[in-house]
């Protein structure tokens, strides 16, 4: 979904999306290339523990094909203007128009190739380096599936950064995120991060997470400059995300319903954070989480409560936390966004930290490997507030080193030093 025009009195908002080419893409998509160049082999960034044999777009690459790329500050980059209509390249036989005063036009000169049209190399397999990649993304020689741009995504927007990775076991990345910055009516800066995890048992979970993250981010960046309180803005953003996911159910092709009538509607979880000069607001539905990690690491806190079977067992006093989360039913979620969800209950909470730190917003693909607040604090680099993109890469690498059983997505939102006189809530 493209960002809507800012409110007349609102400061300009910077946004960065990690996205895929789907309906509702940004208003100025880059032209699709029917013959993309060969994807480069993924090299783990410095400080990232990701396996070097996995392929993905290089850091800083546009998050998705078909989406408007963003710069370091999240500013959209307009696509190149299309070249004017030109004859096809190569050799063409043309009847020459008779010269003035000449009677004949029977010569057929060879037309030189159009220099504006360059020959495009065919995509080469990243595995065997010999086979041609077909339109479905598989090597015609060895059959190896080629990396897709959504397999690994990185974005940095002002002080906020996020990284998402397919992981080592899943065939696609069903997570999505959106990060952005804007300003409140008084001119003070505000940072936003939204992370969504597609429900794998539902149809098109990757589209659900993408639609939800875009809608929530756009809603926040529209409401906050108009003076809406951050906690109310977060509540409205979750409702907007829910509507975006619900709309996908109506777009299901008729033939898909005939072949799989029992499949669930598209669904996903959501967690988001808004950080201002003195306030931290989080909102969520599902089991994606937010953690507060102070720079001095005392104490780290989990800010969200899962909508899951395990959390219900613990809350009811029927099981201890360790026992509940060790059960095979632990990750069965009891709340999600989607047309077949139960009554939607957006959760929001506001905090006033008394010291600087960083907010970790992530899917269970990360917190499965750092579940408690203390474990997460130990995994977060000490300089995370100053180098959020590096820290996000390190956290994704931590999950991959632990097994990478799920898609892994994390956004880091630094919380600034608290103004004099501000207290904790």
Coordinates of C-alpha atoms in Angstrom, one line a residue:
X1 CA 0.0 0.0 0.0
X2 CA 1.4 3.4 -0.9
X3 CA 1.6 6.0 1.8
X4 CA -1.3 8.4 1.6
X5 CA -0.6 12.1 1.2
X6 CA 0.4 13.8 4.4
X7 CA -2.1 15.9 6.3
X8 CA -1.8 19.5 5.3
X9 CA -0.3 20.5 8.6
X10 CA 1.7 17.3 9.2
X11 CA 5.5 17.2 8.9
X12 CA 6.8 15.0 6.2
X13 CA 7.1 11.3 7.2
X14 CA 9.9 9.0 6.1
X15 CA 9.0 5.4 5.5
X16 CA 10.8 2.2 4.6
X17 CA 9.0 -0.9 3.7
X18 CA 10.1 -4.5 3.4
X19 CA 7.6 -5.7 0.9
X20 CA 6.7 -7.9 -2.0
X21 CA 5.0 -7.2 -5.3
X22 CA 1.3 -7.4 -4.4
X23 CA -1.8 -5.5 -5.0
X24 CA -1.5 -2.2 -3.2
X25 CA 2.1 -1.7 -4.0
X26 CA 3.6 1.9 -3.7
X27 CA 2.3 4.4 -6.2
X28 CA 5.6 4.6 -8.2
X29 CA 6.9 1.0 -8.6
X30 CA 10.2 0.5 -10.4
X31 CA 9.7 -1.1 -13.8
X32 CA 9.6 -4.9 -13.7
X33 CA 12.6 -6.4 -15.5
X34 CA 11.6 -9.5 -17.4
X35 CA 15.2 -10.8 -17.5
X36 CA 16.8 -10.0 -14.1
X37 CA 20.5 -10.3 -13.7
X38 CA 21.9 -13.3 -11.9
X39 CA 21.4 -13.0 -8.2
X40 CA 24.5 -12.7 -6.2
X41 CA 25.5 -15.3 -3.5
X42 CA 24.7 -14.0 0.0
X43 CA 27.6 -13.1 2.1
X44 CA 27.0 -12.8 5.8
X45 CA 27.7 -9.2 6.9
X46 CA 30.4 -8.5 9.4
X47 CA 29.0 -9.3 12.8
X48 CA 26.2 -11.4 11.4
X49 CA 26.4 -15.1 12.2
X50 CA 24.3 -16.1 9.2
X51 CA 25.6 -19.0 7.2
X52 CA 27.8 -17.9 4.3
X53 CA 26.4 -20.6 2.0
X54 CA 22.9 -19.1 1.9
X55 CA 22.0 -16.8 -0.9
X56 CA 20.1 -13.5 -0.6
X57 CA 20.2 -10.0 -1.9
X58 CA 23.0 -7.9 -0.5
X59 CA 22.4 -5.6 2.5
X60 CA 20.7 -2.4 1.6
X61 CA 19.1 -3.8 -1.5
X62 CA 15.4 -3.0 -2.2
X63 CA 13.2 -5.2 0.0
X64 CA 11.0 -6.5 -2.8
X65 CA 10.7 -6.6 -6.5
X66 CA 7.9 -4.4 -7.6
X67 CA 8.1 -2.1 -4.6
X68 CA 9.5 1.4 -4.7
X69 CA 13.1 1.1 -3.3
X70 CA 14.0 3.3 -0.4
X71 CA 17.2 5.1 0.5
X72 CA 19.0 5.2 3.8
X73 CA 16.5 7.5 5.2
X74 CA 13.6 5.6 3.7
X75 CA 12.9 8.2 0.9
X76 CA 11.2 6.6 -2.1
X77 CA 13.3 6.4 -5.2
X78 CA 11.3 7.0 -8.3
X79 CA 11.7 4.5 -11.2
X80 CA 13.6 5.5 -14.3
X81 CA 11.5 7.0 -17.0
X82 CA 10.7 4.5 -19.8
X83 CA 12.7 4.9 -22.9
X84 CA 10.9 6.4 -25.9
X85 CA 9.5 4.0 -28.4
X86 CA 12.3 2.6 -30.6
X87 CA 12.7 0.0 -33.2
X88 CA 13.8 -3.4 -31.9
X89 CA 17.5 -4.1 -31.8
X90 CA 19.3 -6.3 -34.3
X91 CA 18.9 -6.4 -38.1
X92 CA 15.8 -5.4 -39.9
X93 CA 15.1 -5.2 -43.6
X94 CA 13.4 -2.0 -44.5
X95 CA 12.3 -0.5 -47.9
X96 CA 14.2 2.7 -48.3
X97 CA 12.1 5.6 -49.2
X98 CA 12.9 6.9 -52.7
X99 CA 15.3 9.8 -52.7
X100 CA 13.9 13.1 -54.0
X101 CA 14.0 13.0 -57.8
X102 CA 14.8 9.3 -57.9
X103 CA 12.5 6.8 -59.4
X104 CA 13.4 3.7 -57.5
X105 CA 13.0 2.5 -53.9
X106 CA 14.0 -1.1 -54.3
X107 CA 17.1 -1.2 -52.1
X108 CA 16.8 -2.9 -48.8
X109 CA 19.6 -1.6 -46.6
X110 CA 20.5 -3.2 -43.3
X111 CA 19.5 -1.2 -40.2
X112 CA 22.1 -0.8 -37.5
X113 CA 21.2 -2.1 -34.0
X114 CA 19.6 0.5 -31.8
X115 CA 22.4 1.6 -29.3
X116 CA 19.7 2.3 -26.7
X117 CA 18.7 -1.3 -26.4
X118 CA 21.4 -3.4 -24.7
X119 CA 21.5 -7.1 -24.7
X120 CA 20.6 -8.4 -21.2
X121 CA 22.4 -11.4 -19.8
X122 CA 20.3 -14.4 -18.8
X123 CA 20.1 -15.2 -15.1
X124 CA 22.6 -17.8 -14.1
X125 CA 22.0 -20.4 -11.3
X126 CA 23.7 -19.4 -8.0
X127 CA 24.3 -23.1 -7.2
X128 CA 25.8 -24.7 -10.3
X129 CA 26.8 -21.4 -12.0
X130 CA 26.0 -23.0 -15.3
X131 CA 22.3 -23.4 -15.7
X132 CA 19.8 -20.9 -16.9
X133 CA 17.1 -19.8 -14.4
X134 CA 13.5 -20.2 -15.7
X135 CA 10.6 -17.9 -15.1
X136 CA 9.6 -19.9 -12.1
X137 CA 12.9 -19.3 -10.3
X138 CA 14.4 -22.7 -10.7
X139 CA 17.7 -23.7 -12.5
X140 CA 17.0 -25.6 -15.7
X141 CA 20.3 -27.5 -15.2
X142 CA 20.3 -28.6 -11.5
X143 CA 16.8 -27.7 -10.5
X144 CA 18.0 -25.5 -7.6
X145 CA 15.5 -22.9 -6.4
X146 CA 17.0 -19.4 -6.7
X147 CA 16.9 -16.9 -3.8
X148 CA 14.1 -14.5 -3.9
X149 CA 14.4 -10.9 -2.7
X150 CA 12.1 -11.5 0.2
X151 CA 14.4 -14.3 1.5
X152 CA 16.5 -11.7 3.2
X153 CA 15.5 -8.0 3.7
X154 CA 17.2 -5.1 5.5
X155 CA 16.0 -1.6 5.9
X156 CA 17.2 1.5 7.8
X157 CA 15.1 4.6 8.3
X158 CA 16.6 7.3 10.5
X159 CA 17.4 5.7 13.9
X160 CA 15.2 2.6 13.2
X161 CA 16.5 -0.6 11.5
X162 CA 15.0 -4.0 10.7
X163 CA 16.2 -7.3 9.2
X164 CA 14.1 -10.3 8.1
X165 CA 15.4 -13.7 6.9
X166 CA 13.7 -16.8 5.5
X167 CA 15.6 -19.0 8.0
X168 CA 17.1 -22.4 7.3
X169 CA 14.0 -24.6 7.1
X170 CA 11.1 -22.7 5.5
X171 CA 10.7 -22.5 1.7
X172 CA 9.7 -18.8 1.8
X173 CA 9.7 -15.8 4.1
X174 CA 6.2 -15.2 5.5
X175 CA 7.3 -12.4 7.8
X176 CA 7.1 -8.7 6.9
X177 CA 8.0 -5.4 8.5
X178 CA 7.7 -1.6 8.0
X179 CA 9.7 1.1 9.7
X180 CA 9.3 4.8 9.6
X181 CA 10.0 8.2 11.2
X182 CA 7.9 11.4 11.4
X183 CA 7.4 14.2 13.9
X184 CA 4.7 15.2 16.4
X185 CA 2.9 18.5 16.1
X186 CA 5.4 20.1 18.4
X187 CA 8.2 19.1 16.0
X188 CA 9.7 16.4 18.3
X189 CA 10.8 13.2 16.4
X190 CA 8.9 9.9 16.6
X191 CA 10.0 6.5 15.4
X192 CA 7.7 3.6 14.3
X193 CA 8.3 -0.1 13.7
X194 CA 5.8 -2.8 12.8
X195 CA 6.6 -6.5 12.5
X196 CA 4.1 -9.2 11.2
X197 CA 4.3 -13.0 11.1
X198 CA 2.1 -14.8 8.5
X199 CA 0.1 -17.8 9.9
X200 CA 1.5 -20.7 7.9
X201 CA -1.7 -22.8 8.2
X202 CA -3.6 -20.1 6.4
X203 CA -3.7 -19.2 2.7
X204 CA -1.3 -16.6 1.4
X205 CA 0.3 -15.8 4.8
X206 CA 3.1 -13.8 3.1
X207 CA 0.5 -11.5 1.6
X208 CA -1.2 -11.1 4.9
X209 CA 1.9 -10.1 6.8
X210 CA 2.8 -7.6 4.1
X211 CA -0.6 -6.0 3.9
X212 CA -0.8 -5.7 7.7
X213 CA 2.6 -4.2 8.2
X214 CA 2.0 -1.6 5.4
X215 CA -1.4 -0.6 6.6
X216 CA -0.4 -0.3 10.3
X217 CA 2.7 1.8 9.4
X218 CA 0.7 4.1 7.1
X219 CA -1.9 4.6 9.8
X220 CA 0.7 5.5 12.4
X221 CA 2.6 7.9 10.2
X222 CA -0.7 9.6 9.3
X223 CA -2.2 9.8 12.8
X224 CA 0.9 10.8 14.9
X225 CA 1.7 14.2 13.1
X226 CA -2.0 15.1 13.6
X227 CA -1.6 14.9 17.3
X228 CA -3.3 11.6 18.0
X229 CA -2.0 10.1 21.2
X230 CA 0.5 7.4 20.4
X231 CA -1.4 4.7 22.3
X232 CA -4.7 5.6 20.5
X233 CA -2.7 5.8 17.2
X234 CA -1.4 2.2 17.8
X235 CA -4.9 0.9 18.5
X236 CA -6.2 2.4 15.3
X237 CA -3.2 1.1 13.4
X238 CA -3.9 -2.5 14.5
X239 CA -7.6 -2.0 13.3
X240 CA -6.3 -0.7 10.0
X241 CA -4.0 -3.7 9.6
X242 CA -6.9 -6.1 10.4
X243 CA -9.0 -4.5 7.7
X244 CA -6.2 -4.9 5.2
X245 CA -5.8 -8.6 6.0
X246 CA -9.6 -9.1 5.9
X247 CA -9.7 -7.6 2.5
X248 CA -7.4 -10.3 1.1
X249 CA -10.0 -13.0 1.9
X250 CA -12.3 -11.4 -0.7
X251 CA -9.6 -11.5 -3.3
X252 CA -9.3 -15.3 -3.3
X253 CA -9.7 -16.6 -6.9
X254 CA -12.8 -18.8 -7.4
X255 CA -10.7 -21.7 -8.6
X256 CA -8.7 -21.7 -5.4
X257 CA -11.8 -22.1 -3.4
X258 CA -12.8 -25.1 -5.5
X259 CA -9.5 -26.9 -5.1
X260 CA -9.0 -26.1 -1.4
X261 CA -12.4 -25.2 0.2
X262 CA -11.2 -26.0 3.7
X263 CA -8.3 -23.6 3.7
X264 CA -8.3 -20.7 6.2
X265 CA -8.4 -17.1 5.2
X266 CA -5.1 -15.2 5.1
X267 CA -3.9 -14.4 8.6
X268 CA -1.0 -13.0 10.5
X269 CA 0.2 -11.7 13.9
X270 CA 1.3 -8.1 14.5
X271 CA 3.5 -6.2 17.0
X272 CA 4.4 -2.6 16.8
X273 CA 6.3 0.1 18.7
X274 CA 6.1 3.9 18.8
X275 CA 9.0 5.8 20.4
X276 CA 8.9 9.5 21.2
X277 CA 11.2 11.7 23.3
X278 CA 9.7 10.4 26.6
X279 CA 7.1 7.7 25.8
X280 CA 7.2 4.1 24.5
X281 CA 4.0 2.6 23.2
X282 CA 3.6 -1.0 22.1
X283 CA 0.7 -2.8 20.5
X284 CA 0.1 -6.4 19.4
X285 CA -2.2 -9.3 18.5
X286 CA -0.7 -12.8 18.5
X287 CA 2.6 -14.1 19.7
X288 CA 5.1 -11.7 18.1
X289 CA 6.8 -9.7 20.9
X290 CA 8.5 -6.5 22.0
X291 CA 11.3 -6.3 24.6
X292 CA 12.8 -3.3 26.4
X293 CA 16.6 -3.5 26.7
X294 CA 18.2 -0.6 28.7
X295 CA 21.7 0.4 27.7
X296 CA 22.9 -0.6 31.2
X297 CA 20.9 -3.9 30.9
X298 CA 19.1 -3.3 34.3
X299 CA 16.5 -4.6 34.1
X300 CA 15.4 -5.9 30.7
X301 CA 11.7 -6.4 30.3
X302 CA 9.3 -8.2 28.0
X303 CA 6.6 -5.7 27.1
X304 CA 4.0 -8.0 25.5
X305 CA 1.9 -11.0 26.5
X306 CA 1.4 -13.7 23.9
X307 CA -2.0 -14.6 22.6
X308 CA -1.2 -18.3 22.7
X309 CA -2.1 -21.6 24.3
X310 CA 1.0 -21.6 26.5
X311 CA 0.3 -18.1 27.8
X312 CA -3.3 -19.0 28.6
X313 CA -2.1 -22.1 30.6
X314 CA 0.4 -19.9 32.5
X315 CA -2.2 -17.2 33.2
X316 CA -4.7 -19.7 34.4
X317 CA -2.2 -21.2 36.8
X318 CA -2.4 -24.6 35.2
X319 CA 1.2 -24.8 34.1
X320 CA 4.5 -23.2 34.8
X321 CA 6.1 -21.1 32.0
X322 CA 8.9 -23.6 31.3
X323 CA 6.4 -26.5 31.1
X324 CA 3.9 -24.7 29.0
X325 CA 6.4 -23.5 26.4
X326 CA 7.9 -26.9 26.2
X327 CA 4.5 -28.4 25.2
X328 CA 3.9 -29.0 21.5
X329 CA 0.8 -26.9 21.7
X330 CA 2.7 -23.9 23.0
X331 CA 2.7 -21.8 19.8
X332 CA -1.0 -22.4 18.9
X333 CA -2.1 -18.8 18.8
X334 CA -5.4 -17.6 20.2
X335 CA -5.4 -14.2 18.6
X336 CA -4.6 -13.1 15.1
X337 CA -5.5 -10.8 12.2
X338 CA -7.7 -12.3 9.5
X339 CA -11.3 -12.7 8.3
X340 CA -11.7 -15.9 10.3
X341 CA -10.3 -14.5 13.6
X342 CA -12.3 -14.4 16.7
X343 CA -13.4 -11.0 18.1
X344 CA -10.4 -8.7 17.5
X345 CA -8.8 -7.4 20.8
X346 CA -5.9 -5.1 20.1
X347 CA -3.5 -4.9 23.0
X348 CA -1.7 -1.7 23.7
X349 CA 0.6 -0.5 26.6
X350 CA 2.5 2.7 27.3
X351 CA 5.7 3.1 29.2
X352 CA 8.0 5.9 30.3
X353 CA 11.5 4.4 30.7
X354 CA 13.8 6.4 32.9
X355 CA 17.0 5.7 30.9
X356 CA 18.0 5.2 27.3
X357 CA 17.8 1.8 25.7
X358 CA 16.5 0.0 22.7
X359 CA 13.1 -1.7 21.9
X360 CA 13.4 -5.1 20.2
X361 CA 10.3 -5.9 18.1
X362 CA 10.4 -9.4 16.7
X363 CA 8.6 -12.6 15.6
X364 CA 8.9 -15.9 17.4
X365 CA 11.6 -16.9 14.9
X366 CA 13.9 -14.8 17.0
X367 CA 12.5 -15.1 20.6
X368 CA 12.4 -18.9 20.3
X369 CA 16.2 -18.6 20.7
X370 CA 16.1 -15.9 23.4
X371 CA 12.8 -16.3 25.1
X372 CA 13.3 -14.5 28.4
X373 CA 14.1 -10.8 28.7
X374 CA 17.5 -11.6 30.2
X375 CA 18.3 -14.0 27.3
X376 CA 17.3 -11.3 24.8
X377 CA 19.4 -8.7 26.6
X378 CA 22.4 -11.0 26.4
X379 CA 21.9 -11.5 22.7
X380 CA 21.5 -7.8 21.9
X381 CA 24.9 -6.1 21.2
X382 CA 26.0 -3.4 23.6
X383 CA 26.0 -0.8 20.9
X384 CA 22.6 -1.6 19.6
X385 CA 21.2 1.9 20.2
X386 CA 24.0 3.5 18.2
X387 CA 24.2 0.8 15.5
X388 CA 20.7 -0.7 15.2
X389 CA 21.1 -2.2 11.7
X390 CA 24.3 -4.1 12.8
X391 CA 22.5 -5.2 16.0
X392 CA 19.5 -6.5 14.0
X393 CA 21.9 -8.5 11.8
X394 CA 23.5 -10.0 14.8
X395 CA 20.2 -11.0 16.3
X396 CA 19.1 -12.7 13.1
X397 CA 22.4 -14.5 13.0
X398 CA 21.8 -15.6 16.6
X399 CA 18.5 -17.3 15.5
X400 CA 20.2 -18.9 12.4
X401 CA 23.0 -20.2 14.5
X402 CA 20.4 -21.7 16.9
X403 CA 18.8 -23.7 14.0
X404 CA 16.8 -21.1 12.0
X405 CA 13.7 -23.3 12.2
X406 CA 11.4 -20.4 11.4
X407 CA 11.4 -17.1 9.5
X408 CA 13.3 -14.5 11.6
X409 CA 12.4 -10.8 11.7
X410 CA 13.5 -8.1 14.1
X411 CA 13.3 -4.3 14.3
X412 CA 15.3 -2.2 16.7
X413 CA 14.0 1.2 17.8
X414 CA 16.4 3.2 20.0
X415 CA 14.9 5.1 22.9
X416 CA 16.7 8.4 23.5
X417 CA 18.1 9.7 26.8
X418 CA 15.2 10.8 29.0
X419 CA 14.8 14.6 29.4
X420 CA 15.6 16.0 32.8
X421 CA 12.8 15.6 35.3
X422 CA 11.0 12.7 33.5
X423 CA 10.2 9.8 35.7
X424 CA 9.3 6.2 35.1
X425 CA 5.8 4.9 34.7

